[in-house]
Coordinates of C-alpha atoms in Angstrom, one line a residue:
Chain W
M11 CA -22.2 -0.3 -38.3
S12 CA -22.6 -2.7 -41.2
A13 CA -25.3 -4.5 -39.3
L14 CA -27.6 -1.6 -39.6
P15 CA -30.1 -1.5 -42.5
R16 CA -29.3 0.8 -45.4
P17 CA -31.8 3.6 -44.8
S18 CA -30.7 4.2 -41.3
T19 CA -27.0 4.2 -42.4
I20 CA -27.8 7.0 -44.8
F21 CA -29.8 8.9 -42.2
L22 CA -26.9 8.6 -39.7
A23 CA -24.4 9.8 -42.3
A24 CA -26.6 12.8 -43.1
I25 CA -26.9 13.7 -39.4
T26 CA -23.1 13.4 -38.9
T27 CA -22.4 15.6 -41.9
L28 CA -24.9 18.2 -40.7
V29 CA -23.4 18.3 -37.2
A30 CA -19.9 18.5 -38.6
V31 CA -20.8 21.4 -40.9
L32 CA -22.7 23.3 -38.2
L33 CA -19.9 22.9 -35.7
Y34 CA -16.8 23.4 -37.8
S35 CA -17.8 25.7 -40.7
P36 CA -17.5 28.9 -38.6
L37 CA -13.9 28.0 -38.2
F38 CA -13.3 28.2 -41.9
V39 CA -15.0 31.6 -42.5
P40 CA -12.2 33.7 -41.1
I41 CA -9.6 31.6 -43.0
V42 CA -11.4 32.1 -46.3
S43 CA -12.2 35.7 -45.7
S44 CA -8.6 36.5 -44.6
F45 CA -7.7 36.1 -48.3
F46 CA -10.2 38.8 -49.5
T47 CA -10.7 42.5 -48.9
V48 CA -13.4 43.6 -46.5
S49 CA -15.1 46.9 -47.0
H50 CA -18.0 48.3 -44.9
G51 CA -18.5 44.9 -43.3
N52 CA -18.9 43.1 -46.6
V53 CA -16.5 40.7 -48.1
D54 CA -15.5 41.4 -51.6
W55 CA -15.2 38.0 -53.2
S56 CA -14.0 39.2 -56.6
S57 CA -10.4 40.0 -55.6
P58 CA -8.3 37.5 -53.6
T59 CA -5.5 39.3 -51.8
L60 CA -2.8 38.8 -49.1
S61 CA -3.2 42.4 -47.9
T62 CA -4.6 41.4 -44.6
Y63 CA -1.4 39.4 -43.9
V64 CA 0.7 42.4 -44.8
A65 CA -1.3 44.6 -42.5
L66 CA -0.9 42.0 -39.7
A67 CA 2.9 42.0 -40.2
E68 CA 2.9 45.8 -39.8
N69 CA 0.8 45.8 -36.7
H70 CA 3.4 46.4 -34.0
D71 CA 1.1 45.8 -31.1
I72 CA 0.2 42.4 -32.3
L73 CA 3.8 41.3 -32.9
V74 CA 4.8 42.4 -29.4
A75 CA 1.9 40.5 -28.0
L76 CA 2.8 37.4 -30.0
R77 CA 6.4 37.6 -28.7
T78 CA 5.1 37.9 -25.1
T79 CA 2.8 34.9 -25.7
L80 CA 5.7 32.8 -26.9
V81 CA 8.0 33.8 -24.0
V82 CA 5.2 32.9 -21.5
G83 CA 4.5 29.7 -23.3
V84 CA 8.1 28.5 -23.3
C85 CA 8.6 29.4 -19.6
T86 CA 5.3 27.7 -18.7
V87 CA 6.3 24.5 -20.6
I88 CA 9.7 24.3 -18.9
L89 CA 8.2 24.8 -15.4
S90 CA 5.2 22.5 -15.8
V91 CA 7.1 19.7 -17.5
V92 CA 9.8 19.6 -14.9
S93 CA 7.5 19.9 -11.9
G94 CA 4.8 17.6 -13.5
T95 CA 7.3 14.9 -14.2
L96 CA 8.8 15.1 -10.7
L97 CA 5.4 14.9 -9.1
A98 CA 4.4 11.9 -11.3
L99 CA 7.7 10.1 -10.5
Y100 CA 7.3 10.8 -6.8
Y101 CA 3.7 9.6 -6.6
H102 CA 3.9 6.7 -9.0
G103 CA 3.3 3.5 -7.1
R104 CA 2.7 5.4 -3.8
R105 CA -0.8 4.9 -2.4
S106 CA -1.0 7.3 0.5
G107 CA -1.6 10.9 -0.3
R108 CA -1.9 10.4 -4.1
S109 CA -5.6 11.0 -4.5
I110 CA -5.4 14.2 -2.4
L111 CA -2.5 15.5 -4.5
Q112 CA -4.2 14.6 -7.8
F113 CA -7.3 16.5 -6.6
I114 CA -5.2 19.6 -5.8
I115 CA -3.4 19.4 -9.1
F116 CA -6.6 19.1 -11.1
L117 CA -8.5 21.7 -9.2
P118 CA -7.3 24.8 -11.1
F119 CA -7.8 23.0 -14.4
L120 CA -11.4 22.1 -13.6
M121 CA -12.5 25.3 -11.8
P122 CA -13.9 28.2 -13.8
P123 CA -10.8 30.2 -14.9
I124 CA -12.2 33.3 -13.4
I125 CA -12.1 31.7 -10.0
S126 CA -8.6 30.4 -10.4
G127 CA -7.5 33.8 -11.7
L128 CA -9.1 35.7 -8.8
A129 CA -7.6 33.3 -6.3
L130 CA -4.2 33.8 -7.8
L131 CA -4.6 37.5 -8.0
I132 CA -5.5 37.7 -4.3
F133 CA -2.6 35.4 -3.4
F134 CA -0.1 37.5 -5.4
R135 CA -1.3 40.7 -3.7
E136 CA -1.2 39.1 -0.2
I137 CA 2.5 38.1 -0.7
G138 CA 3.3 41.4 -2.4
L139 CA 4.3 40.0 -5.8
E140 CA 3.9 42.7 -8.5
R141 CA 1.8 41.7 -11.4
S142 CA 4.1 41.0 -14.3
L143 CA 5.0 38.2 -16.8
L144 CA 6.2 36.2 -13.9
T145 CA 2.8 36.1 -12.3
V146 CA 1.4 35.1 -15.7
V147 CA 3.8 32.3 -16.0
I148 CA 3.0 31.1 -12.5
G149 CA -0.7 31.3 -13.3
H150 CA -0.4 29.3 -16.5
T151 CA 1.8 26.7 -14.9
V152 CA -0.8 26.1 -12.1
F153 CA -3.4 25.8 -14.9
V154 CA -1.6 23.3 -17.2
L155 CA 0.3 21.3 -14.6
A156 CA -2.6 18.7 -14.5
I157 CA -2.2 17.9 -18.1
V158 CA 1.6 17.2 -17.9
Y159 CA 1.3 15.3 -14.7
R160 CA -1.5 13.1 -16.0
T161 CA 0.3 12.4 -19.3
V162 CA 3.6 11.5 -17.7
L163 CA 1.9 9.4 -14.9
M164 CA -0.1 7.4 -17.5
R165 CA 3.1 6.6 -19.4
L166 CA 4.8 5.6 -16.1
Q167 CA 1.9 3.3 -15.3
S168 CA 1.9 1.7 -18.7
M169 CA 5.7 1.1 -18.4
S170 CA 6.4 -2.5 -17.3
R171 CA 7.7 -2.6 -13.7
T172 CA 10.1 -5.3 -14.8
L173 CA 12.0 -2.8 -16.9
V174 CA 13.3 -1.1 -13.8
E175 CA 13.8 -4.4 -12.1
A176 CA 15.8 -5.7 -15.1
S177 CA 18.0 -2.6 -15.0
Y178 CA 18.9 -3.1 -11.3
D179 CA 19.3 -6.8 -12.0
L180 CA 21.9 -6.0 -14.6
G181 CA 23.9 -4.1 -12.1
A182 CA 22.7 -0.5 -12.7
T183 CA 22.5 2.0 -9.9
G184 CA 19.3 4.0 -9.2
W185 CA 20.8 7.0 -10.9
Q186 CA 21.7 5.0 -14.1
T187 CA 18.3 3.4 -14.1
F188 CA 16.7 6.8 -14.0
W189 CA 18.7 8.4 -16.8
R190 CA 19.1 5.4 -19.1
I191 CA 15.8 3.5 -18.6
I192 CA 13.0 5.6 -17.0
L193 CA 13.7 9.0 -18.6
P194 CA 14.1 7.8 -22.2
N195 CA 10.8 5.9 -21.9
L196 CA 9.0 9.0 -20.6
S197 CA 10.5 11.4 -23.1
S198 CA 7.8 11.1 -25.7
A199 CA 5.1 11.6 -23.1
M200 CA 7.0 14.6 -21.8
V201 CA 7.2 16.1 -25.3
G202 CA 3.5 15.4 -25.9
G203 CA 2.6 16.9 -22.5
A204 CA 4.8 19.9 -23.3
I205 CA 3.0 20.6 -26.6
L206 CA -0.4 20.4 -25.0
A207 CA 0.8 22.7 -22.2
F208 CA 2.0 25.2 -24.8
A209 CA -1.2 25.1 -26.7
L210 CA -3.2 25.7 -23.5
S211 CA -0.9 28.5 -22.4
F212 CA -1.1 30.0 -25.9
D213 CA -4.8 30.8 -25.8
E214 CA -5.3 31.2 -22.0
T215 CA -7.2 34.5 -21.6
M216 CA -9.1 34.8 -18.4
I217 CA -6.4 34.0 -15.9
T218 CA -4.0 36.1 -17.9
I219 CA -6.2 39.2 -17.9
L220 CA -6.4 39.0 -14.2
V221 CA -2.8 38.5 -13.2
T222 CA -0.9 40.3 -16.0
G223 CA 0.8 43.6 -15.5
T224 CA 1.2 46.1 -18.3
Q225 CA 2.1 43.5 -21.0
S226 CA -0.6 41.6 -22.8
T227 CA -0.5 38.2 -24.5
L228 CA -1.9 37.6 -27.9
P229 CA -5.4 36.5 -26.8
V230 CA -5.6 39.4 -24.4
R231 CA -4.5 41.8 -27.2
L232 CA -7.1 40.3 -29.5
W233 CA -9.8 40.8 -26.9
A234 CA -8.9 44.4 -26.6
M235 CA -8.9 44.9 -30.4
M236 CA -12.3 43.3 -30.8
R237 CA -13.8 45.9 -28.5
L238 CA -12.7 48.6 -30.8
G239 CA -14.2 47.0 -33.8
F240 CA -13.5 44.4 -36.4
S241 CA -10.3 44.9 -38.4
P242 CA -9.5 42.7 -41.4
D243 CA -6.0 41.7 -40.1
I244 CA -7.8 39.8 -37.3
N245 CA -9.0 37.3 -39.9
A246 CA -5.4 36.7 -40.9
L247 CA -4.3 36.3 -37.3
V248 CA -7.1 33.8 -36.6
A249 CA -6.2 31.8 -39.7
L250 CA -2.5 31.7 -38.6
I251 CA -3.3 30.7 -35.1
L252 CA -5.7 28.0 -36.3
M253 CA -3.0 26.5 -38.5
F254 CA -0.5 26.7 -35.8
T255 CA -2.8 25.0 -33.3
V256 CA -3.6 22.2 -35.7
L257 CA 0.1 21.6 -36.3
L258 CA 0.6 21.4 -32.5
C259 CA -2.2 18.9 -32.1
V260 CA -0.8 16.7 -34.8
L261 CA 2.6 16.8 -33.2
A262 CA 1.2 16.0 -29.7
A263 CA -0.8 13.0 -31.1
R264 CA 2.4 11.8 -32.7
F265 CA 4.3 11.8 -29.5
L266 CA 1.6 10.5 -27.3
I267 CA 1.0 7.3 -29.3
P268 CA 3.2 4.6 -27.7
R269 CA 6.3 3.7 -29.7
Q270 CA 5.4 0.1 -29.9
M271 CA 2.1 0.7 -31.7
A272 CA 3.8 3.1 -34.1
T273 CA 6.4 0.6 -35.0
E274 CA 3.9 -2.2 -35.5
R275 CA 1.9 -0.1 -37.8
S276 CA 4.7 0.8 -40.1
Chain J
M23 CA 32.8 -26.2 -11.5
N24 CA 32.2 -29.0 -9.1
Q25 CA 28.7 -30.3 -9.2
N26 CA 29.1 -31.4 -5.6
T27 CA 29.7 -28.0 -4.0
D28 CA 26.8 -25.9 -3.0
L29 CA 26.7 -22.5 -4.8
L30 CA 23.7 -21.1 -3.0
T31 CA 21.9 -22.1 0.2
L32 CA 18.5 -21.0 1.4
R33 CA 18.2 -21.6 5.2
S34 CA 14.7 -21.5 6.7
V35 CA 13.6 -18.7 4.4
S36 CA 10.1 -17.4 5.0
K37 CA 8.3 -14.6 3.2
S38 CA 5.0 -12.9 3.9
Y39 CA 3.2 -10.1 2.1
G40 CA 1.7 -8.2 4.9
T41 CA 0.1 -10.9 7.1
V42 CA -0.2 -13.4 4.2
P43 CA 2.5 -16.0 4.3
V44 CA 3.7 -17.2 0.9
L45 CA 6.8 -19.2 1.8
H46 CA 7.2 -21.3 5.0
D47 CA 10.7 -22.2 6.2
I48 CA 12.3 -23.1 2.9
D49 CA 15.6 -25.0 2.9
L50 CA 17.2 -25.4 -0.5
S51 CA 20.7 -25.9 -1.8
I52 CA 21.7 -25.2 -5.4
K53 CA 24.7 -27.0 -6.6
D54 CA 27.4 -25.3 -8.7
G55 CA 26.7 -25.9 -12.4
E56 CA 23.4 -27.7 -12.2
F57 CA 20.1 -27.0 -13.9
L58 CA 17.6 -26.8 -11.1
T59 CA 13.9 -26.5 -11.9
V60 CA 11.4 -25.2 -9.4
L61 CA 8.1 -26.7 -10.3
G62 CA 4.7 -25.9 -8.8
P63 CA 1.2 -24.8 -9.6
S64 CA 0.4 -21.1 -9.7
G65 CA 0.4 -19.7 -6.1
S66 CA 2.9 -22.3 -4.9
G67 CA 5.5 -19.6 -4.1
K68 CA 8.0 -20.7 -6.8
T69 CA 8.3 -17.2 -8.4
T70 CA 8.8 -15.7 -4.9
V71 CA 11.7 -18.1 -4.3
L72 CA 13.3 -16.7 -7.5
R73 CA 12.6 -13.1 -6.6
L74 CA 14.1 -13.5 -3.1
I75 CA 17.3 -15.0 -4.6
G76 CA 17.5 -12.3 -7.2
G77 CA 17.1 -9.7 -4.5
L78 CA 13.9 -8.2 -6.1
E79 CA 12.1 -8.8 -2.8
P80 CA 13.4 -8.7 0.8
L81 CA 13.2 -11.8 3.0
T82 CA 10.9 -11.9 5.9
S83 CA 13.2 -14.3 7.8
G84 CA 15.9 -16.8 7.2
E85 CA 19.1 -16.3 5.2
I86 CA 20.5 -16.8 1.7
R87 CA 24.2 -17.8 1.5
L88 CA 26.4 -17.6 -1.6
D89 CA 29.6 -19.6 -1.2
G90 CA 28.9 -19.7 2.5
Q91 CA 28.6 -15.8 2.7
D92 CA 25.3 -14.4 3.9
I93 CA 23.9 -12.2 1.0
S94 CA 20.4 -11.8 2.4
R95 CA 20.8 -8.0 2.6
M96 CA 23.0 -7.5 -0.5
P97 CA 21.3 -5.1 -2.9
I98 CA 20.0 -6.5 -6.1
N99 CA 22.5 -4.7 -8.3
K100 CA 25.4 -6.1 -6.4
R101 CA 24.4 -9.8 -6.6
P102 CA 26.2 -11.8 -9.2
F103 CA 23.0 -13.2 -10.6
N104 CA 21.0 -12.2 -13.6
T105 CA 17.3 -12.8 -14.4
V106 CA 15.4 -13.7 -17.6
F107 CA 12.0 -12.2 -16.9
Q108 CA 8.7 -13.8 -17.9
D109 CA 7.8 -10.8 -20.1
Y110 CA 11.5 -10.5 -21.1
A111 CA 11.7 -6.9 -19.9
L112 CA 13.7 -5.8 -22.9
F113 CA 14.4 -2.0 -23.0
P114 CA 12.1 -0.9 -25.9
H115 CA 14.2 2.2 -26.6
M116 CA 17.5 0.3 -27.1
T117 CA 18.6 -1.9 -30.0
V118 CA 19.3 -5.6 -29.4
S119 CA 23.0 -4.8 -28.9
G120 CA 22.1 -1.9 -26.6
N121 CA 20.1 -4.3 -24.5
V122 CA 22.7 -7.0 -24.4
G123 CA 25.5 -4.6 -23.6
Y124 CA 23.6 -2.7 -20.9
G125 CA 24.9 -4.8 -18.0
L126 CA 28.5 -4.1 -19.2
S127 CA 28.0 -0.4 -19.9
V128 CA 26.6 0.4 -16.5
R129 CA 29.8 -1.1 -15.1
H130 CA 31.8 1.4 -17.2
I131 CA 33.6 -1.3 -19.3
K132 CA 35.4 0.0 -22.4
R133 CA 33.3 0.4 -25.5
K134 CA 35.5 -1.9 -27.6
E135 CA 35.3 -4.6 -25.0
I136 CA 31.5 -4.3 -24.8
A137 CA 31.2 -4.5 -28.6
R138 CA 33.3 -7.7 -28.6
R139 CA 31.4 -9.4 -25.9
V140 CA 28.0 -8.4 -27.2
A141 CA 29.0 -9.9 -30.6
E142 CA 30.0 -13.1 -28.8
A143 CA 26.8 -13.3 -26.8
L144 CA 24.7 -12.7 -29.8
E145 CA 26.6 -15.4 -31.7
L146 CA 25.9 -17.8 -28.8
V147 CA 22.2 -17.2 -29.0
Q148 CA 22.3 -17.1 -32.9
L149 CA 21.1 -13.6 -33.2
G150 CA 24.2 -12.0 -34.8
R151 CA 22.2 -10.6 -37.7
F152 CA 19.7 -8.8 -35.5
A153 CA 22.1 -6.6 -33.5
D154 CA 20.6 -3.3 -34.8
R155 CA 17.0 -4.2 -34.5
F156 CA 14.6 -2.9 -31.8
P157 CA 12.8 -5.4 -29.6
A158 CA 9.4 -4.5 -31.2
Q159 CA 10.8 -5.8 -34.5
L160 CA 11.6 -9.3 -33.1
S161 CA 9.5 -12.4 -32.7
G162 CA 8.7 -13.9 -29.3
G163 CA 11.5 -16.5 -29.6
Q164 CA 14.0 -13.9 -30.7
R165 CA 13.2 -11.6 -27.8
Q166 CA 13.6 -14.6 -25.5
R167 CA 17.1 -15.2 -26.8
V168 CA 18.0 -11.5 -26.5
A169 CA 16.9 -11.6 -22.8
L170 CA 19.0 -14.7 -22.3
A171 CA 22.1 -13.1 -24.0
R172 CA 21.6 -10.0 -21.8
A173 CA 21.5 -12.1 -18.7
L174 CA 24.6 -14.2 -19.5
I175 CA 26.9 -11.5 -20.8
C176 CA 27.7 -10.4 -17.2
Q177 CA 28.9 -13.9 -16.5
P178 CA 26.7 -14.4 -13.5
R179 CA 27.2 -17.2 -11.0
L180 CA 23.6 -18.1 -11.4
I181 CA 21.0 -17.3 -14.1
L182 CA 17.4 -17.1 -12.8
L183 CA 14.7 -17.9 -15.4
D184 CA 11.1 -16.9 -14.5
E185 CA 8.8 -19.0 -16.7
P186 CA 10.5 -17.7 -19.7
L187 CA 8.8 -20.1 -22.2
A188 CA 5.2 -19.5 -21.0
A189 CA 4.4 -17.0 -23.8
L190 CA 5.7 -19.2 -26.6
D191 CA 3.7 -21.6 -28.7
L192 CA 4.2 -25.4 -28.3
E193 CA 6.7 -26.0 -31.1
L194 CA 8.8 -23.0 -30.3
R195 CA 8.8 -24.0 -26.6
R196 CA 10.2 -27.4 -27.4
Q197 CA 13.0 -25.8 -29.5
M198 CA 13.8 -23.3 -26.8
Q199 CA 13.9 -26.1 -24.2
E200 CA 16.6 -27.8 -26.1
F201 CA 18.3 -24.5 -26.9
L202 CA 18.4 -23.5 -23.2
K203 CA 19.8 -26.9 -22.2
S204 CA 22.5 -26.8 -24.8
I205 CA 23.5 -23.2 -23.8
Q206 CA 23.6 -24.2 -20.2
R207 CA 26.0 -27.1 -21.0
E208 CA 28.1 -24.8 -23.1
I209 CA 28.6 -21.9 -20.6
K210 CA 28.5 -24.3 -17.6
T211 CA 26.6 -21.8 -15.5
T212 CA 24.1 -22.7 -12.9
F213 CA 20.5 -22.2 -14.1
L214 CA 17.5 -21.9 -11.7
F215 CA 14.4 -22.3 -13.9
V216 CA 10.9 -21.7 -12.6
T217 CA 7.9 -23.3 -14.3
H218 CA 4.5 -24.7 -13.8
D219 CA 4.8 -27.1 -16.7
Q220 CA 6.0 -30.5 -15.5
E221 CA 6.9 -31.7 -19.0
E222 CA 9.2 -28.7 -19.3
A223 CA 10.7 -29.6 -16.0
I224 CA 11.3 -33.3 -16.9
G225 CA 12.9 -32.4 -20.2
M226 CA 15.5 -29.9 -18.9
A227 CA 16.3 -30.3 -15.3
D228 CA 19.1 -32.1 -13.5
R229 CA 17.1 -31.8 -10.4
I230 CA 13.5 -30.7 -9.7
C231 CA 12.2 -29.0 -6.6
V232 CA 8.4 -29.4 -6.4
M233 CA 6.6 -26.7 -4.5
Q234 CA 3.0 -26.4 -3.2
A235 CA 1.4 -23.8 -1.0
G236 CA 4.7 -22.3 0.0
H237 CA 6.4 -25.6 1.0
I238 CA 9.0 -27.7 -0.8
R239 CA 7.3 -31.1 -1.3
Q240 CA 10.2 -33.0 -2.9
L241 CA 13.6 -32.3 -4.3
G242 CA 15.2 -34.9 -6.6
T243 CA 16.1 -36.0 -10.1
P244 CA 13.2 -36.2 -12.6
H245 CA 13.6 -40.1 -12.4
D246 CA 13.2 -40.0 -8.6
L247 CA 10.2 -37.8 -8.6
Y248 CA 8.5 -39.9 -11.3
Y249 CA 9.2 -43.3 -9.7
K250 CA 9.6 -42.5 -6.0
P251 CA 7.2 -39.6 -5.2
N252 CA 7.3 -39.0 -1.4
C253 CA 3.7 -37.7 -1.0
E254 CA 0.3 -37.7 -2.6
F255 CA 0.7 -34.2 -4.1
V256 CA 3.9 -35.1 -6.0
A257 CA 2.5 -38.5 -7.1
R258 CA -0.6 -36.8 -8.6
F259 CA 1.1 -33.6 -9.9
F260 CA 4.1 -35.1 -11.6
G261 CA 3.0 -37.1 -14.6
E262 CA -0.1 -39.3 -14.9
N263 CA -0.6 -41.8 -12.1
N264 CA -3.1 -44.3 -10.7
L265 CA -3.5 -43.9 -6.9
V266 CA -5.5 -46.5 -4.9
A267 CA -6.0 -45.8 -1.2
G268 CA -5.6 -48.5 1.5
K269 CA -3.8 -49.6 4.7
L270 CA -0.3 -50.9 4.8
G271 CA 0.4 -54.6 5.7
P272 CA 3.5 -56.1 7.2
V273 CA 6.9 -55.5 5.5
Q274 CA 8.1 -58.4 3.2
G275 CA 11.7 -57.7 2.5
E276 CA 12.0 -55.0 -0.1
Q277 CA 8.2 -55.1 -0.7
R278 CA 5.1 -54.2 1.3
P279 CA 1.5 -55.1 0.7
I280 CA -1.4 -52.6 0.9
E281 CA -5.0 -53.7 1.5
T282 CA -7.3 -51.7 -0.8
A283 CA -10.9 -51.8 -1.9
L284 CA -9.5 -53.4 -5.1
G285 CA -7.8 -56.2 -3.2
R286 CA -4.3 -56.7 -1.8
L287 CA -1.6 -55.0 -3.9
V288 CA 2.1 -55.5 -3.4
C289 CA 4.5 -52.7 -4.1
S290 CA 8.2 -52.1 -4.0
I291 CA 9.7 -50.1 -1.1
S292 CA 13.3 -50.5 -2.0
G293 CA 15.5 -47.5 -1.1
Q294 CA 12.7 -45.8 0.8
P295 CA 13.4 -46.4 4.6
H296 CA 10.4 -44.2 5.6
L297 CA 8.1 -46.7 4.0
K298 CA 9.7 -49.5 5.8
A299 CA 9.4 -47.7 9.1
A300 CA 5.7 -46.8 8.7
P301 CA 3.5 -48.8 11.1
D302 CA 1.2 -51.6 10.0
G303 CA -2.3 -50.3 9.2
A304 CA -1.0 -46.8 8.3
R305 CA -3.1 -45.1 5.6
A306 CA -1.3 -45.0 2.2
F307 CA -1.7 -45.2 -1.5
A308 CA -0.6 -47.7 -4.0
A309 CA 0.7 -45.8 -7.0
F310 CA 1.4 -47.2 -10.4
R311 CA 1.9 -45.5 -13.7
P312 CA -0.5 -46.0 -16.7
E313 CA 2.3 -47.6 -18.7
A314 CA 3.0 -50.1 -15.9
L315 CA -0.5 -51.4 -16.1
R316 CA -1.2 -54.0 -18.7
L317 CA -3.7 -56.7 -19.8
A318 CA -3.1 -59.9 -17.7
D319 CA -2.8 -63.4 -19.1
A320 CA -3.2 -66.6 -17.3
T321 CA 0.4 -67.0 -16.3
D322 CA 0.8 -63.5 -14.7
D323 CA 1.3 -63.6 -11.0
G324 CA 1.6 -59.8 -10.3
N325 CA -1.1 -57.6 -8.7
R326 CA -4.4 -58.4 -10.3
L327 CA -7.2 -55.9 -11.0
Y328 CA -10.5 -56.3 -12.8
G329 CA -12.7 -53.7 -14.5
T330 CA -14.6 -52.5 -17.5
I331 CA -13.3 -50.3 -20.2
A332 CA -15.1 -47.0 -20.1
D333 CA -13.2 -45.2 -22.8
L334 CA -10.3 -45.6 -25.3
A335 CA -8.4 -42.6 -26.4
F336 CA -5.9 -42.7 -29.3
A337 CA -3.0 -40.4 -28.6
G338 CA -0.7 -41.1 -31.5
S339 CA 2.1 -43.4 -30.4
S340 CA 0.1 -44.6 -27.5
T341 CA -3.5 -45.4 -26.7
V342 CA -5.0 -44.7 -23.2
A343 CA -7.8 -46.8 -21.8
T344 CA -9.9 -45.6 -19.0
I345 CA -11.1 -48.5 -16.8
M346 CA -13.8 -48.4 -14.2
T347 CA -13.0 -50.8 -11.4
G348 CA -14.2 -51.7 -7.9
A349 CA -17.7 -52.1 -6.5
D350 CA -20.3 -49.5 -7.0
N351 CA -19.8 -47.9 -3.6
A352 CA -16.0 -47.7 -4.2
A353 CA -15.8 -47.1 -7.9
Q354 CA -12.3 -46.1 -9.0
R355 CA -11.0 -45.0 -12.4
L356 CA -7.7 -46.4 -13.6
R357 CA -5.7 -45.5 -16.7
L358 CA -3.8 -47.8 -18.8
R359 CA -1.3 -46.7 -21.5
M360 CA -0.2 -49.1 -24.2
P361 CA 1.6 -48.7 -27.5
S362 CA -0.8 -48.0 -30.4
R363 CA -1.0 -50.5 -33.2
I364 CA -1.7 -49.9 -36.9
D365 CA -4.5 -52.5 -37.0
G366 CA -6.4 -50.8 -34.2
S367 CA -6.7 -51.6 -30.5
A368 CA -7.4 -55.2 -29.4
L369 CA -9.7 -53.7 -26.7
K370 CA -13.2 -52.5 -27.1
S371 CA -15.2 -50.1 -25.0
G372 CA -17.5 -51.9 -22.5
E373 CA -15.3 -55.0 -22.5
T374 CA -14.5 -56.6 -19.1
V375 CA -10.7 -57.0 -18.6
S376 CA -8.2 -58.5 -16.2
L377 CA -5.2 -56.2 -15.6
C378 CA -1.9 -56.5 -13.7
F379 CA 1.2 -54.7 -12.7
A380 CA 4.4 -56.1 -11.3
P381 CA 5.3 -55.3 -7.7
H382 CA 8.5 -53.6 -8.6
E383 CA 6.6 -51.2 -10.9
G384 CA 4.3 -50.1 -8.1
H385 CA 5.3 -47.8 -5.3
L386 CA 3.7 -46.6 -2.1
V387 CA 2.9 -43.1 -0.9
L388 CA 1.9 -42.3 2.7
A389 CA -1.4 -40.5 3.0

């Protein structure tokens, strides 16, 4: 960068700032306006207030949807972390069949969600499984499995093969090696993958709409509310979700940076 | 600990990866309590030998015997050997004492006993103060010593070391060489040390096993390998050497002449019956070390050589002269090493010199 002449550096800085403002300022509008009263579609900037948050806390439908979302998220995380880790362990170092498996795991993640959702919906109907929170959890797990699998597999691949050899060499059994060497070295990747999986499950909308029964998750609930018109407590909700998501991302990044690097930096 | 009993024997051991053979019919005996170095260039199969003994890889054919018992199929975690890996393979999520105690704790030894033996082992490698550190907080030399402590705490019959000093800088490597040797003397355990560095091998080993292309070329003391190499590869690989090709003449007692392009050279064959048995006219090399070669004076009656000094290189305690000799169509480069002198070398580049070496300082190698 420093090799560039000064005018072009300034130009680049200006472009970068403009792009950043255009892309990200819409995110801050609901946060800011959640602290003010809105009447007839206009924000009243003169009186800051927390009334939108109070209204949100009293909105029973929203709170129920939030609880549903959390239940689905936690179940999805447990299912996807366990199965993603097992798959990664099974296919690590195995050549045959791995590329096909990876393709299948990644397919739902890469396909348009509406296709994945429809495929699941048809599948559930064929096997006679009632639409419920269970089908939502299954749908989300199929969707986020790729992320967990990939995260754990990458950690496995970066783990030195000699660690496992050293463990056996020192007299450990396969079981001891798994619990005392492999799993502890994977744990931060598993936590990181779990956080990402939770974040993905938290805002998944399309698949959820298609496979859910009578209960709706938070994004689905929001979707329904938007159709009826813009209510100020949505601003508060968006602000809260944004903050929550940022927190999750920071946590995920923390766990996904290898321990070695973290120690060397400190 | 009797240095004369065999601890471990490899009998016609072969190893292939797929269809690619990496070891051909290896026979090797390791004596109880010795420091044996397996030396060879990369790709010679030396690390494979170590991995087969450690049980990290299965044999393709042959057998490995420990105290006469076949252990070829014994799983790695049952073998009474421990390995110091090239990358140390310390467990990053455990402290130094966790790492060192691992071999004991997987055997369900009591906590108190583990703590005592870990402290002992760390004391031995002089790392007592670092017990609660994590591997990432240690220097290369310290990690190396943790790996060593972790290997020897289980009191193995044999410690396998896979180029453990390769990642260290020169000064540290020298210190670690002395350190390893002194530890080996103290705990009286057999060490099998793999390296590609012949200086390292000379400095530490009781015996050296030279490997090339999946074969053992020579097994002997460093002194034997240096002064009585049995083939051209060992003569060239092990230390600096001058080799002059020629044909053997008739045996003269403990000496034998060889007719070369540089004239007739007489070399010692004492203690090497295969050189005595070789037929007249067999192709061979006269081999003499740079430090055996010296400037001749009128009274010298050893092997005479003539040439021109092409280069003089000052190397601290010694100076090495590169001398071009022989006719144009058979030019040969020889090296001469002599002690350096404070008032500069008596030789000058481009000077014509007369050289000699005594017959007992030259040896023969069959081609």
